[in-house]
Structure formats: C-alpha cells, structure tokens
Amino acid sequence: MGLSFEVHRRAAGQIILLLRGELDQETAGTFHQALATALAAFPSDLLLDLSMVTAMGAGGLGVLLAVRRAADQLRCRLALQAASPAVRDELRARGLADDLRPVGASGGAGARGTA
C-alpha cells in the first residue's frame, strides 16, 4: 500500500503530521520526506496522527525514534495525537506503550520527546 502524508498547520506553531498506510523500513524515505516538510516550519509542537497507519513494523518504530531525535534537536515538543490499533500493538510488543502514549490517553498527556 505504501505511505502518504499530509501536513496541517495550526495556530501558535503547531504542526499535525497525518500519516496513511504502512510505516515500515520500505516506506522510511516517504516518512523522512514528511518529517522534513513538517519540521521545515520550525514548529513548537509536532503532533503525529497515526490513526490511519494500517501496519507498522520494527523499521517503522526506528523511524519514530528518529523523529524524536530530530524534534529534540529543534527543541520541538513531540506527541502522538492518535494511534491506530496496528501502531498500539507494535508499541506494546516492543514495551513502549507507556512511553509513546497518545495525547489525552489515560495516564497523562504526551510529554516532550514522546514518540
């Protein structure tokens, strides 16, 4: 299926990056393009909407960790806005479900650097 993305700008320096499709090693290039597009505006907050990600492998998790590093370098707050069942299952399987919790999920809001 591949991966597609949309970048939405919101008031006060917030960017929402919406991903659709499969997030894995094969689509990492598209994801990095999406990330570069989103971070080019130097947002104060980057919200990842992964609600439409249909599959995520270990390669996709590696890409999410790269996002966290890039956001940290730009001093940008990073949080999950939403996560699909495929994303939640992968995070649970890797022991990262609590660390990468979507904003507003029980247990607290997404903290700086959580993705």
JSON list of C-alpha atoms in Angstrom, two decimals:
[
{"chain": "A", "resi": 1, "resn": "MET", "atom": "CA", "xyz": [0.00, 0.00, 0.00]},
{"chain": "A", "resi": 2, "resn": "GLY", "atom": "CA", "xyz": [2.83, 2.43, 0.74]},
{"chain": "A", "resi": 3, "resn": "LEU", "atom": "CA", "xyz": [2.67, 5.56, 2.83]},
{"chain": "A", "resi": 4, "resn": "SER", "atom": "CA", "xyz": [1.22, 9.01, 2.20]},
{"chain": "A", "resi": 5, "resn": "PHE", "atom": "CA", "xyz": [1.12, 12.07, 4.41]},
{"chain": "A", "resi": 6, "resn": "GLU", "atom": "CA", "xyz": [-0.49, 15.44, 4.98]},
{"chain": "A", "resi": 7, "resn": "VAL", "atom": "CA", "xyz": [0.95, 18.34, 6.94]},
{"chain": "A", "resi": 8, "resn": "HIS", "atom": "CA", "xyz": [-1.55, 20.63, 8.67]},
{"chain": "A", "resi": 9, "resn": "ARG", "atom": "CA", "xyz": [-0.52, 23.91, 10.28]},
{"chain": "A", "resi": 10, "resn": "ARG", "atom": "CA", "xyz": [-2.42, 25.09, 13.32]},
{"chain": "A", "resi": 11, "resn": "ALA", "atom": "CA", "xyz": [-2.21, 28.30, 15.26]},
{"chain": "A", "resi": 12, "resn": "ALA", "atom": "CA", "xyz": [0.61, 29.01, 17.67]},
{"chain": "A", "resi": 13, "resn": "GLY", "atom": "CA", "xyz": [3.32, 26.95, 15.95]},
{"chain": "A", "resi": 14, "resn": "GLN", "atom": "CA", "xyz": [1.59, 23.57, 15.98]},
{"chain": "A", "resi": 15, "resn": "ILE", "atom": "CA", "xyz": [2.01, 21.17, 13.08]},
{"chain": "A", "resi": 16, "resn": "ILE", "atom": "CA", "xyz": [0.00, 17.97, 12.68]},
{"chain": "A", "resi": 17, "resn": "LEU", "atom": "CA", "xyz": [1.60, 15.26, 10.57]},
{"chain": "A", "resi": 18, "resn": "LEU", "atom": "CA", "xyz": [-1.06, 12.79, 9.39]},
{"chain": "A", "resi": 19, "resn": "LEU", "atom": "CA", "xyz": [0.24, 9.50, 8.02]},
{"chain": "A", "resi": 20, "resn": "ARG", "atom": "CA", "xyz": [-1.75, 6.96, 5.98]},
{"chain": "A", "resi": 21, "resn": "GLY", "atom": "CA", "xyz": [-0.68, 3.45, 5.07]},
{"chain": "A", "resi": 22, "resn": "GLU", "atom": "CA", "xyz": [2.19, 1.26, 6.16]},
{"chain": "A", "resi": 23, "resn": "LEU", "atom": "CA", "xyz": [5.01, 2.57, 8.34]},
{"chain": "A", "resi": 24, "resn": "ASP", "atom": "CA", "xyz": [7.99, 0.28, 7.92]},
{"chain": "A", "resi": 25, "resn": "GLN", "atom": "CA", "xyz": [11.52, 0.12, 6.54]},
{"chain": "A", "resi": 26, "resn": "GLU", "atom": "CA", "xyz": [10.27, 0.24, 2.93]},
{"chain": "A", "resi": 27, "resn": "THR", "atom": "CA", "xyz": [8.36, 3.50, 3.48]},
{"chain": "A", "resi": 28, "resn": "ALA", "atom": "CA", "xyz": [11.01, 5.18, 5.61]},
{"chain": "A", "resi": 29, "resn": "GLY", "atom": "CA", "xyz": [12.01, 7.51, 2.76]},
{"chain": "A", "resi": 30, "resn": "THR", "atom": "CA", "xyz": [8.46, 8.83, 2.43]},
{"chain": "A", "resi": 31, "resn": "PHE", "atom": "CA", "xyz": [8.27, 9.27, 6.18]},
{"chain": "A", "resi": 32, "resn": "HIS", "atom": "CA", "xyz": [11.52, 11.23, 6.27]},
{"chain": "A", "resi": 33, "resn": "GLN", "atom": "CA", "xyz": [10.16, 13.46, 3.48]},
{"chain": "A", "resi": 34, "resn": "ALA", "atom": "CA", "xyz": [7.03, 14.05, 5.58]},
{"chain": "A", "resi": 35, "resn": "LEU", "atom": "CA", "xyz": [9.12, 14.83, 8.62]},
{"chain": "A", "resi": 36, "resn": "ALA", "atom": "CA", "xyz": [11.34, 17.27, 6.72]},
{"chain": "A", "resi": 37, "resn": "THR", "atom": "CA", "xyz": [8.24, 19.04, 5.38]},
{"chain": "A", "resi": 38, "resn": "ALA", "atom": "CA", "xyz": [6.70, 19.30, 8.85]},
{"chain": "A", "resi": 39, "resn": "LEU", "atom": "CA", "xyz": [9.87, 20.43, 10.62]},
{"chain": "A", "resi": 40, "resn": "ALA", "atom": "CA", "xyz": [10.82, 22.98, 7.94]},
{"chain": "A", "resi": 41, "resn": "ALA", "atom": "CA", "xyz": [8.43, 25.43, 9.59]},
{"chain": "A", "resi": 42, "resn": "PHE", "atom": "CA", "xyz": [10.29, 25.06, 12.93]},
{"chain": "A", "resi": 43, "resn": "PRO", "atom": "CA", "xyz": [7.11, 24.29, 14.89]},
{"chain": "A", "resi": 44, "resn": "SER", "atom": "CA", "xyz": [7.00, 24.50, 18.66]},
{"chain": "A", "resi": 45, "resn": "ASP", "atom": "CA", "xyz": [4.76, 21.39, 18.70]},
{"chain": "A", "resi": 46, "resn": "LEU", "atom": "CA", "xyz": [4.68, 18.45, 16.30]},
{"chain": "A", "resi": 47, "resn": "LEU", "atom": "CA", "xyz": [1.68, 16.17, 16.70]},
{"chain": "A", "resi": 48, "resn": "LEU", "atom": "CA", "xyz": [1.80, 12.79, 14.94]},
{"chain": "A", "resi": 49, "resn": "ASP", "atom": "CA", "xyz": [-1.56, 11.45, 13.84]},
{"chain": "A", "resi": 50, "resn": "LEU", "atom": "CA", "xyz": [-1.00, 7.75, 13.24]},
{"chain": "A", "resi": 51, "resn": "SER", "atom": "CA", "xyz": [-4.70, 6.83, 13.34]},
{"chain": "A", "resi": 52, "resn": "MET", "atom": "CA", "xyz": [-4.63, 5.79, 9.67]},
{"chain": "A", "resi": 53, "resn": "VAL", "atom": "CA", "xyz": [-1.45, 3.71, 9.80]},
{"chain": "A", "resi": 54, "resn": "THR", "atom": "CA", "xyz": [-2.53, 0.22, 8.76]},
{"chain": "A", "resi": 55, "resn": "ALA", "atom": "CA", "xyz": [0.69, -1.63, 9.58]},
{"chain": "A", "resi": 56, "resn": "MET", "atom": "CA", "xyz": [3.86, -0.83, 11.47]},
{"chain": "A", "resi": 57, "resn": "GLY", "atom": "CA", "xyz": [6.99, -2.94, 11.68]},
{"chain": "A", "resi": 58, "resn": "ALA", "atom": "CA", "xyz": [10.23, -2.64, 13.58]},
{"chain": "A", "resi": 59, "resn": "GLY", "atom": "CA", "xyz": [11.52, -0.35, 10.83]},
{"chain": "A", "resi": 60, "resn": "GLY", "atom": "CA", "xyz": [8.61, 2.00, 11.49]},
{"chain": "A", "resi": 61, "resn": "LEU", "atom": "CA", "xyz": [9.48, 2.09, 15.15]},
{"chain": "A", "resi": 62, "resn": "GLY", "atom": "CA", "xyz": [13.03, 3.05, 14.23]},
{"chain": "A", "resi": 63, "resn": "VAL", "atom": "CA", "xyz": [11.66, 5.89, 12.15]},
{"chain": "A", "resi": 64, "resn": "LEU", "atom": "CA", "xyz": [9.58, 7.13, 15.10]},
{"chain": "A", "resi": 65, "resn": "LEU", "atom": "CA", "xyz": [12.70, 7.19, 17.25]},
{"chain": "A", "resi": 66, "resn": "ALA", "atom": "CA", "xyz": [14.44, 9.24, 14.53]},
{"chain": "A", "resi": 67, "resn": "VAL", "atom": "CA", "xyz": [11.53, 11.70, 14.71]},
{"chain": "A", "resi": 68, "resn": "ARG", "atom": "CA", "xyz": [12.10, 12.10, 18.43]},
{"chain": "A", "resi": 69, "resn": "ARG", "atom": "CA", "xyz": [15.80, 12.86, 17.87]},
{"chain": "A", "resi": 70, "resn": "ALA", "atom": "CA", "xyz": [15.03, 15.41, 15.13]},
{"chain": "A", "resi": 71, "resn": "ALA", "atom": "CA", "xyz": [12.39, 17.14, 17.24]},
{"chain": "A", "resi": 72, "resn": "ASP", "atom": "CA", "xyz": [14.72, 17.26, 20.23]},
{"chain": "A", "resi": 73, "resn": "GLN", "atom": "CA", "xyz": [17.42, 18.92, 18.11]},
{"chain": "A", "resi": 74, "resn": "LEU", "atom": "CA", "xyz": [14.93, 21.61, 17.10]},
{"chain": "A", "resi": 75, "resn": "ARG", "atom": "CA", "xyz": [13.54, 21.94, 20.65]},
{"chain": "A", "resi": 76, "resn": "CYS", "atom": "CA", "xyz": [10.14, 20.94, 19.34]},
{"chain": "A", "resi": 77, "resn": "ARG", "atom": "CA", "xyz": [7.62, 19.22, 21.61]},
{"chain": "A", "resi": 78, "resn": "LEU", "atom": "CA", "xyz": [6.63, 15.91, 20.04]},
{"chain": "A", "resi": 79, "resn": "ALA", "atom": "CA", "xyz": [3.50, 13.92, 20.87]},
{"chain": "A", "resi": 80, "resn": "LEU", "atom": "CA", "xyz": [1.21, 11.33, 19.38]},
{"chain": "A", "resi": 81, "resn": "GLN", "atom": "CA", "xyz": [-2.18, 12.79, 18.61]},
{"chain": "A", "resi": 82, "resn": "ALA", "atom": "CA", "xyz": [-3.70, 9.41, 17.75]},
{"chain": "A", "resi": 83, "resn": "ALA", "atom": "CA", "xyz": [-2.53, 5.86, 17.12]},
{"chain": "A", "resi": 84, "resn": "SER", "atom": "CA", "xyz": [-4.18, 3.05, 15.17]},
{"chain": "A", "resi": 85, "resn": "PRO", "atom": "CA", "xyz": [-4.53, -0.47, 16.58]},
{"chain": "A", "resi": 86, "resn": "ALA", "atom": "CA", "xyz": [-1.54, -1.54, 14.43]},
{"chain": "A", "resi": 87, "resn": "VAL", "atom": "CA", "xyz": [0.63, 1.17, 15.99]},
{"chain": "A", "resi": 88, "resn": "ARG", "atom": "CA", "xyz": [-0.59, 0.43, 19.53]},
{"chain": "A", "resi": 89, "resn": "ASP", "atom": "CA", "xyz": [0.08, -3.31, 19.04]},
{"chain": "A", "resi": 90, "resn": "GLU", "atom": "CA", "xyz": [3.64, -2.67, 17.84]},
{"chain": "A", "resi": 91, "resn": "LEU", "atom": "CA", "xyz": [4.32, -0.29, 20.73]},
{"chain": "A", "resi": 92, "resn": "ARG", "atom": "CA", "xyz": [3.00, -2.87, 23.21]},
{"chain": "A", "resi": 93, "resn": "ALA", "atom": "CA", "xyz": [5.08, -5.65, 21.60]},
{"chain": "A", "resi": 94, "resn": "ARG", "atom": "CA", "xyz": [8.23, -3.52, 21.99]},
{"chain": "A", "resi": 95, "resn": "GLY", "atom": "CA", "xyz": [7.43, -2.45, 25.55]},
{"chain": "A", "resi": 96, "resn": "LEU", "atom": "CA", "xyz": [6.93, 1.19, 24.55]},
{"chain": "A", "resi": 97, "resn": "ALA", "atom": "CA", "xyz": [3.16, 1.56, 25.00]},
{"chain": "A", "resi": 98, "resn": "ASP", "atom": "CA", "xyz": [3.54, 3.70, 28.12]},
{"chain": "A", "resi": 99, "resn": "ASP", "atom": "CA", "xyz": [6.37, 5.80, 26.69]},
{"chain": "A", "resi": 100, "resn": "LEU", "atom": "CA", "xyz": [4.60, 6.60, 23.43]},
{"chain": "A", "resi": 101, "resn": "ARG", "atom": "CA", "xyz": [1.06, 7.18, 24.63]},
{"chain": "A", "resi": 102, "resn": "PRO", "atom": "CA", "xyz": [-1.22, 9.41, 22.52]},
{"chain": "A", "resi": 103, "resn": "VAL", "atom": "CA", "xyz": [-2.01, 12.86, 23.88]},
{"chain": "A", "resi": 104, "resn": "GLY", "atom": "CA", "xyz": [-5.06, 12.72, 26.12]},
{"chain": "A", "resi": 105, "resn": "ALA", "atom": "CA", "xyz": [-4.83, 8.97, 26.74]},
{"chain": "A", "resi": 106, "resn": "SER", "atom": "CA", "xyz": [-5.30, 7.84, 30.32]},
{"chain": "A", "resi": 107, "resn": "GLY", "atom": "CA", "xyz": [-2.16, 8.18, 32.35]},
{"chain": "A", "resi": 108, "resn": "GLY", "atom": "CA", "xyz": [-1.34, 11.71, 31.24]},
{"chain": "A", "resi": 109, "resn": "ALA", "atom": "CA", "xyz": [-0.74, 13.80, 28.20]},
{"chain": "A", "resi": 110, "resn": "GLY", "atom": "CA", "xyz": [2.12, 13.14, 25.82]},
{"chain": "A", "resi": 111, "resn": "ALA", "atom": "CA", "xyz": [5.30, 14.54, 27.27]},
{"chain": "A", "resi": 112, "resn": "ARG", "atom": "CA", "xyz": [8.12, 16.28, 25.46]},
{"chain": "A", "resi": 113, "resn": "GLY", "atom": "CA", "xyz": [10.02, 13.82, 23.33]},
{"chain": "A", "resi": 114, "resn": "THR", "atom": "CA", "xyz": [7.41, 11.07, 23.36]},
{"chain": "A", "resi": 115, "resn": "ALA", "atom": "CA", "xyz": [7.25, 9.43, 20.01]}
]
